[in-house]
């Protein structure tokens, strides 16, 4: 079966590490810098921001063709929440998608591309210098007074964008090589991977009203305890978290200690 290997580079005002991939992909400011891809052993190709999806790729996805990526859940989310609604790309189903990172984990190999590639003896390595430049473009250069993110433009730093494009295409090559040197997931492992993706997309049920009430209780009790701390110390210690002030106050009252943990 023909395989489409692909990799997104993105930008957003949302912090991926803090928000998580799903919230990041859904954020209104999230967009693609580029999408690098290749079919099987064919030539690498690149879709830059604003460029249309090649018909060959469109038909491959519409016909249920296989898509592979390192950490495929992220690519799936960007495809679904950015490329489909903003650019009219066809829907990419989880059942079409395969993750080379999962294949690495199934073989007890490192998951991150910069670690799995050398572990597999791959000549092409992830471009870490390009990674640093990509990260610069992935975040706003500033936020306006009304809270709008302002991103770097190609005309401002063309050399950084070109470096990012090269970095993306290198990742496509390395991921394809990882795919060749790892074993596809077994039927059971594949079923677990799809279930895991479904569970992560769905999330968990949370009692928001109980959480809101719990926060209010914590805030109220914190105010009460801080007030008591000020009364007991005659305003020498402002809050229960003012460890330095508390340590000094204790020394004045004859208690020598380097820590108030207990």
mmCIF file of C-alpha atoms in Angstrom:
data_model
loop_
_atom_site.group_PDB
_atom_site.id
_atom_site.type_symbol
_atom_site.label_atom_id
_atom_site.label_comp_id
_atom_site.label_asym_id
_atom_site.label_seq_id
_atom_site.Cartn_x
_atom_site.Cartn_y
_atom_site.Cartn_z
ATOM 1 C CA UNK A 1 0.000 0.000 0.000
ATOM 2 C CA UNK A 2 1.236 3.483 -0.866
ATOM 3 C CA UNK A 3 2.271 5.506 2.187
ATOM 4 C CA UNK A 4 2.230 9.276 2.678
ATOM 5 C CA UNK A 5 4.878 10.405 5.169
ATOM 6 C CA UNK A 6 4.251 13.881 6.560
ATOM 7 C CA UNK A 7 5.296 16.459 9.133
ATOM 8 C CA UNK A 8 3.822 19.823 10.183
ATOM 9 C CA UNK A 9 5.630 22.852 11.534
ATOM 10 C CA UNK A 10 3.200 25.210 13.267
ATOM 11 C CA UNK A 11 2.907 28.537 15.038
ATOM 12 C CA UNK A 12 0.586 29.710 17.795
ATOM 13 C CA UNK A 13 0.158 32.091 20.702
ATOM 14 C CA UNK A 14 -0.863 29.027 22.711
ATOM 15 C CA UNK A 15 1.851 27.276 24.742
ATOM 16 C CA UNK A 16 1.880 23.672 23.529
ATOM 17 C CA UNK A 17 3.596 22.278 26.624
ATOM 18 C CA UNK A 18 1.216 23.992 29.034
ATOM 19 C CA UNK A 19 -2.034 23.553 27.103
ATOM 20 C CA UNK A 20 -1.539 20.122 25.553
ATOM 21 C CA UNK A 21 -1.849 19.143 21.908
ATOM 22 C CA UNK A 22 -5.653 19.185 21.660
ATOM 23 C CA UNK A 23 -6.114 22.666 23.142
ATOM 24 C CA UNK A 24 -3.130 23.893 21.099
ATOM 25 C CA UNK A 25 -4.620 22.632 17.835
ATOM 26 C CA UNK A 26 -8.014 24.172 18.642
ATOM 27 C CA UNK A 27 -6.593 27.603 19.577
ATOM 28 C CA UNK A 28 -7.717 30.372 17.218
ATOM 29 C CA UNK A 29 -4.147 31.571 16.605
ATOM 30 C CA UNK A 30 -2.714 28.161 15.688
ATOM 31 C CA UNK A 31 -1.704 27.797 12.043
ATOM 32 C CA UNK A 32 0.795 25.928 9.908
ATOM 33 C CA UNK A 33 4.188 27.236 8.895
ATOM 34 C CA UNK A 34 4.571 24.374 6.445
ATOM 35 C CA UNK A 35 3.790 20.725 5.741
ATOM 36 C CA UNK A 36 6.554 18.498 4.424
ATOM 37 C CA UNK A 37 5.698 15.177 2.805
ATOM 38 C CA UNK A 38 6.736 12.417 0.478
ATOM 39 C CA UNK A 39 5.163 9.261 -0.901
ATOM 40 C CA UNK A 40 7.134 6.099 -0.080
ATOM 41 C CA UNK A 41 10.659 6.657 -1.471
ATOM 42 C CA UNK A 42 9.591 9.517 -3.729
ATOM 43 C CA UNK A 43 10.890 13.111 -3.679
ATOM 44 C CA UNK A 44 10.302 15.384 -0.725
ATOM 45 C CA UNK A 45 7.744 18.148 -1.232
ATOM 46 C CA UNK A 46 6.696 21.151 0.812
ATOM 47 C CA UNK A 47 3.459 23.064 1.281
ATOM 48 C CA UNK A 48 4.133 26.533 2.666
ATOM 49 C CA UNK A 49 1.665 28.659 4.598
ATOM 50 C CA UNK A 50 -1.258 29.580 2.333
ATOM 51 C CA UNK A 51 -0.386 27.166 -0.482
ATOM 52 C CA UNK A 52 -3.028 24.666 -1.657
ATOM 53 C CA UNK A 53 -2.925 20.942 -0.956
ATOM 54 C CA UNK A 54 -1.664 19.068 -4.046
ATOM 55 C CA UNK A 55 -4.373 17.029 -5.735
ATOM 56 C CA UNK A 56 -2.254 13.889 -5.410
ATOM 57 C CA UNK A 57 -2.315 14.197 -1.619
ATOM 58 C CA UNK A 58 -6.017 15.084 -1.553
ATOM 59 C CA UNK A 59 -6.987 12.013 -3.548
ATOM 60 C CA UNK A 60 -4.738 9.777 -1.469
ATOM 61 C CA UNK A 61 -6.503 10.839 1.743
ATOM 62 C CA UNK A 62 -10.001 10.753 0.202
ATOM 63 C CA UNK A 63 -9.349 7.203 -1.000
ATOM 64 C CA UNK A 64 -8.412 6.069 2.503
ATOM 65 C CA UNK A 65 -4.658 6.040 1.861
ATOM 66 C CA UNK A 66 -2.179 5.462 4.689
ATOM 67 C CA UNK A 67 -0.537 8.406 6.459
ATOM 68 C CA UNK A 68 2.513 8.024 8.708
ATOM 69 C CA UNK A 69 4.207 10.506 11.016
ATOM 70 C CA UNK A 70 6.407 10.644 14.101
ATOM 71 C CA UNK A 71 3.956 11.386 16.917
ATOM 72 C CA UNK A 72 1.026 11.049 14.521
ATOM 73 C CA UNK A 73 -1.634 12.221 17.044
ATOM 74 C CA UNK A 74 -0.227 15.765 16.825
ATOM 75 C CA UNK A 75 -0.333 15.743 13.013
ATOM 76 C CA UNK A 76 -3.885 14.389 13.166
ATOM 77 C CA UNK A 77 -5.014 17.221 15.444
ATOM 78 C CA UNK A 78 -3.413 19.934 13.303
ATOM 79 C CA UNK A 79 -4.909 18.376 10.176
ATOM 80 C CA UNK A 80 -8.377 18.249 11.764
ATOM 81 C CA UNK A 81 -8.541 21.585 13.588
ATOM 82 C CA UNK A 82 -6.428 23.784 11.299
ATOM 83 C CA UNK A 83 -6.169 22.378 7.792
ATOM 84 C CA UNK A 84 -9.724 21.065 7.374
ATOM 85 C CA UNK A 85 -11.637 24.161 8.606
ATOM 86 C CA UNK A 86 -9.193 26.834 7.400
ATOM 87 C CA UNK A 87 -7.995 25.396 4.105
ATOM 88 C CA UNK A 88 -10.592 22.821 3.083
ATOM 89 C CA UNK A 89 -8.338 19.779 3.319
ATOM 90 C CA UNK A 90 -10.148 16.420 3.304
ATOM 91 C CA UNK A 91 -10.732 14.683 6.629
ATOM 92 C CA UNK A 92 -7.865 12.472 7.793
ATOM 93 C CA UNK A 93 -9.213 9.603 9.873
ATOM 94 C CA UNK A 94 -7.295 8.032 12.778
ATOM 95 C CA UNK A 95 -7.761 4.663 11.092
ATOM 96 C CA UNK A 96 -5.674 5.925 8.164
ATOM 97 C CA UNK A 97 -2.901 7.171 10.423
ATOM 98 C CA UNK A 98 0.095 5.278 11.762
ATOM 99 C CA UNK A 99 2.655 6.503 14.279
ATOM 100 C CA UNK A 100 6.352 5.704 13.902
ATOM 101 C CA UNK A 101 6.932 6.891 17.463
ATOM 102 C CA UNK A 102 4.547 4.174 18.666
ATOM 103 C CA UNK A 103 6.477 1.671 16.557
ATOM 104 C CA UNK A 104 9.659 2.767 18.329
ATOM 105 C CA UNK A 105 8.078 2.417 21.765
ATOM 106 C CA UNK A 106 6.776 -1.051 20.861
ATOM 107 C CA UNK A 107 10.399 -2.078 20.193
ATOM 108 C CA UNK A 108 11.669 -0.475 23.456
ATOM 109 C CA UNK A 109 13.374 2.324 21.509
ATOM 110 C CA UNK A 110 13.361 6.060 22.341
ATOM 111 C CA UNK A 111 10.338 7.903 21.002
ATOM 112 C CA UNK A 112 11.738 11.342 20.163
ATOM 113 C CA UNK A 113 13.113 11.505 16.629
ATOM 114 C CA UNK A 114 16.464 12.971 17.725
ATOM 115 C CA UNK A 115 16.939 9.893 19.933
ATOM 116 C CA UNK A 116 15.294 7.125 17.934
ATOM 117 C CA UNK A 117 17.207 7.921 14.712
ATOM 118 C CA UNK A 118 20.711 7.360 16.169
ATOM 119 C CA UNK A 119 19.454 4.348 18.112
ATOM 120 C CA UNK A 120 18.426 2.832 14.777
ATOM 121 C CA UNK A 121 21.719 3.754 13.104
ATOM 122 C CA UNK A 122 20.140 6.203 10.675
ATOM 123 C CA UNK A 123 22.639 8.395 8.822
ATOM 124 C CA UNK A 124 20.272 11.351 8.491
ATOM 125 C CA UNK A 125 19.780 12.928 11.908
ATOM 126 C CA UNK A 126 17.220 15.405 13.182
ATOM 127 C CA UNK A 127 18.437 18.973 12.550
ATOM 128 C CA UNK A 128 18.580 20.412 16.086
ATOM 129 C CA UNK A 129 19.887 23.799 14.865
ATOM 130 C CA UNK A 130 16.900 23.990 12.538
ATOM 131 C CA UNK A 131 14.703 22.984 15.462
ATOM 132 C CA UNK A 132 15.820 26.055 17.440
ATOM 133 C CA UNK A 133 15.046 28.367 14.516
ATOM 134 C CA UNK A 134 11.663 26.720 13.983
ATOM 135 C CA UNK A 135 10.804 27.328 17.638
ATOM 136 C CA UNK A 136 11.553 31.036 17.175
ATOM 137 C CA UNK A 137 9.029 31.230 14.333
ATOM 138 C CA UNK A 138 6.464 29.130 16.163
ATOM 139 C CA UNK A 139 5.854 31.796 18.812
ATOM 140 C CA UNK A 140 4.656 35.415 18.469
ATOM 141 C CA UNK A 141 7.392 38.024 18.330
ATOM 142 C CA UNK A 142 5.086 40.235 20.393
ATOM 143 C CA UNK A 143 1.542 40.590 21.708
ATOM 144 C CA UNK A 144 -0.309 43.853 20.958
ATOM 145 C CA UNK A 145 -2.037 45.904 23.644
ATOM 146 C CA UNK A 146 -5.374 44.367 22.677
ATOM 147 C CA UNK A 147 -3.945 40.865 23.088
ATOM 148 C CA UNK A 148 -3.364 39.979 19.438
ATOM 149 C CA UNK A 149 -0.275 37.920 18.556
ATOM 150 C CA UNK A 150 2.123 39.248 15.919
ATOM 151 C CA UNK A 151 4.158 36.572 14.158
ATOM 152 C CA UNK A 152 7.310 36.744 12.054
ATOM 153 C CA UNK A 153 6.716 37.136 8.309
ATOM 154 C CA UNK A 154 8.732 35.537 5.537
ATOM 155 C CA UNK A 155 9.850 38.897 4.099
ATOM 156 C CA UNK A 156 11.283 39.893 7.490
ATOM 157 C CA UNK A 157 13.446 36.800 8.088
ATOM 158 C CA UNK A 158 13.476 34.718 4.880
ATOM 159 C CA UNK A 159 16.605 32.834 5.929
ATOM 160 C CA UNK A 160 14.869 31.554 9.079
ATOM 161 C CA UNK A 161 11.850 30.391 7.128
ATOM 162 C CA UNK A 162 14.043 28.591 4.604
ATOM 163 C CA UNK A 163 15.918 26.928 7.448
ATOM 164 C CA UNK A 164 12.594 25.843 8.921
ATOM 165 C CA UNK A 165 11.481 24.413 5.566
ATOM 166 C CA UNK A 166 14.732 22.435 5.311
ATOM 167 C CA UNK A 167 14.307 21.262 8.890
ATOM 168 C CA UNK A 168 10.779 20.055 8.159
ATOM 169 C CA UNK A 169 11.853 18.119 5.053
ATOM 170 C CA UNK A 170 14.740 16.540 6.945
ATOM 171 C CA UNK A 171 12.269 15.334 9.569
ATOM 172 C CA UNK A 172 10.176 13.736 6.815
ATOM 173 C CA UNK A 173 13.227 11.822 5.565
ATOM 174 C CA UNK A 174 14.280 10.720 9.056
ATOM 175 C CA UNK A 175 10.752 9.623 9.956
ATOM 176 C CA UNK A 176 10.500 7.588 6.753
ATOM 177 C CA UNK A 177 13.801 5.888 7.586
ATOM 178 C CA UNK A 178 12.571 5.149 11.126
ATOM 179 C CA UNK A 179 9.494 3.557 9.581
ATOM 180 C CA UNK A 180 11.656 1.281 7.419
ATOM 181 C CA UNK A 181 13.711 0.084 10.382
ATOM 182 C CA UNK A 182 10.902 -0.550 12.837
ATOM 183 C CA UNK A 183 8.234 -3.216 12.916
ATOM 184 C CA UNK A 184 4.586 -2.216 12.338
ATOM 185 C CA UNK A 185 2.361 -2.503 15.385
ATOM 186 C CA UNK A 186 0.689 -5.846 15.875
ATOM 187 C CA UNK A 187 -3.077 -6.035 15.493
ATOM 188 C CA UNK A 188 -3.512 -5.806 19.273
ATOM 189 C CA UNK A 189 -1.014 -2.928 19.626
ATOM 190 C CA UNK A 190 -2.717 -1.091 16.777
ATOM 191 C CA UNK A 191 -6.105 -1.454 18.490
ATOM 192 C CA UNK A 192 -4.629 -0.083 21.729
ATOM 193 C CA UNK A 193 -3.075 2.869 19.862
ATOM 194 C CA UNK A 194 -6.411 3.788 18.270
ATOM 195 C CA UNK A 195 -8.205 3.427 21.610
ATOM 196 C CA UNK A 196 -5.585 5.597 23.308
ATOM 197 C CA UNK A 197 -6.078 8.303 20.688
ATOM 198 C CA UNK A 198 -9.853 8.138 21.144
ATOM 199 C CA UNK A 199 -9.558 8.378 24.937
ATOM 200 C CA UNK A 200 -7.180 11.348 24.765
ATOM 201 C CA UNK A 201 -9.490 13.154 22.332
ATOM 202 C CA UNK A 202 -12.528 12.553 24.505
ATOM 203 C CA UNK A 203 -10.842 13.539 27.749
ATOM 204 C CA UNK A 204 -12.423 12.853 31.139
ATOM 205 C CA UNK A 205 -15.626 14.063 32.750
ATOM 206 C CA UNK A 206 -15.042 16.763 35.356
ATOM 207 C CA UNK A 207 -17.483 18.242 37.886
ATOM 208 C CA UNK A 208 -16.777 21.901 37.144
ATOM 209 C CA UNK A 209 -19.166 23.136 39.852
ATOM 210 C CA UNK A 210 -17.376 21.071 42.511
ATOM 211 C CA UNK A 211 -13.999 22.368 41.308
ATOM 212 C CA UNK A 212 -15.269 25.959 41.436
ATOM 213 C CA UNK A 213 -16.543 25.443 44.981
ATOM 214 C CA UNK A 214 -13.279 23.793 46.056
ATOM 215 C CA UNK A 215 -11.276 26.739 44.741
ATOM 216 C CA UNK A 216 -13.506 29.148 46.654
ATOM 217 C CA UNK A 217 -13.003 27.139 49.863
ATOM 218 C CA UNK A 218 -9.223 27.154 49.413
ATOM 219 C CA UNK A 219 -9.165 30.895 48.738
ATOM 220 C CA UNK A 220 -11.381 31.613 51.762
ATOM 221 C CA UNK A 221 -9.282 29.431 54.080
ATOM 222 C CA UNK A 222 -6.072 30.960 52.740
ATOM 223 C CA UNK A 223 -7.361 34.446 53.577
ATOM 224 C CA UNK A 224 -8.353 33.281 57.074
ATOM 225 C CA UNK A 225 -4.972 31.673 57.793
ATOM 226 C CA UNK A 226 -3.018 34.653 56.437
ATOM 227 C CA UNK A 227 -5.053 36.972 58.671
ATOM 228 C CA UNK A 228 -4.338 34.733 61.676
ATOM 229 C CA UNK A 229 -0.610 34.694 60.812
ATOM 230 C CA UNK A 230 -0.526 38.513 60.788
ATOM 231 C CA UNK A 231 -2.379 38.658 64.127
ATOM 232 C CA UNK A 232 -0.088 36.118 65.813
ATOM 233 C CA UNK A 233 3.104 37.814 64.593
ATOM 234 C CA UNK A 234 1.871 41.376 65.047
ATOM 235 C CA UNK A 235 2.096 41.934 61.269
ATOM 236 C CA UNK A 236 5.735 40.794 61.132
ATOM 237 C CA UNK A 237 4.810 37.943 58.770
ATOM 238 C CA UNK A 238 2.516 38.938 55.902
ATOM 239 C CA UNK A 239 1.315 35.510 54.752
ATOM 240 C CA UNK A 240 1.742 31.816 55.539
ATOM 241 C CA UNK A 241 3.965 31.521 52.489
ATOM 242 C CA UNK A 242 6.363 34.272 53.603
ATOM 243 C CA UNK A 243 8.940 31.732 54.741
ATOM 244 C CA UNK A 244 11.791 34.214 55.075
ATOM 245 C CA UNK A 245 9.734 36.528 57.276
ATOM 246 C CA UNK A 246 8.551 33.607 59.398
ATOM 247 C CA UNK A 247 12.105 32.279 59.903
ATOM 248 C CA UNK A 248 13.321 35.747 60.951
ATOM 249 C CA UNK A 249 10.386 36.196 63.338
ATOM 250 C CA UNK A 250 11.106 32.821 64.963
ATOM 251 C CA UNK A 251 14.783 33.736 65.466
ATOM 252 C CA UNK A 252 13.743 36.943 67.216
ATOM 253 C CA UNK A 253 11.718 34.750 69.592
ATOM 254 C CA UNK A 254 14.654 32.423 70.300
ATOM 255 C CA UNK A 255 13.945 29.616 67.809
ATOM 256 C CA UNK A 256 16.950 28.999 65.561
ATOM 257 C CA UNK A 257 16.047 27.019 62.431
ATOM 258 C CA UNK A 258 17.060 26.898 58.775
ATOM 259 C CA UNK A 259 13.748 25.421 57.676
ATOM 260 C CA UNK A 260 10.078 25.667 58.688
ATOM 261 C CA UNK A 261 8.954 22.696 56.565
ATOM 262 C CA UNK A 262 7.665 20.835 59.626
#
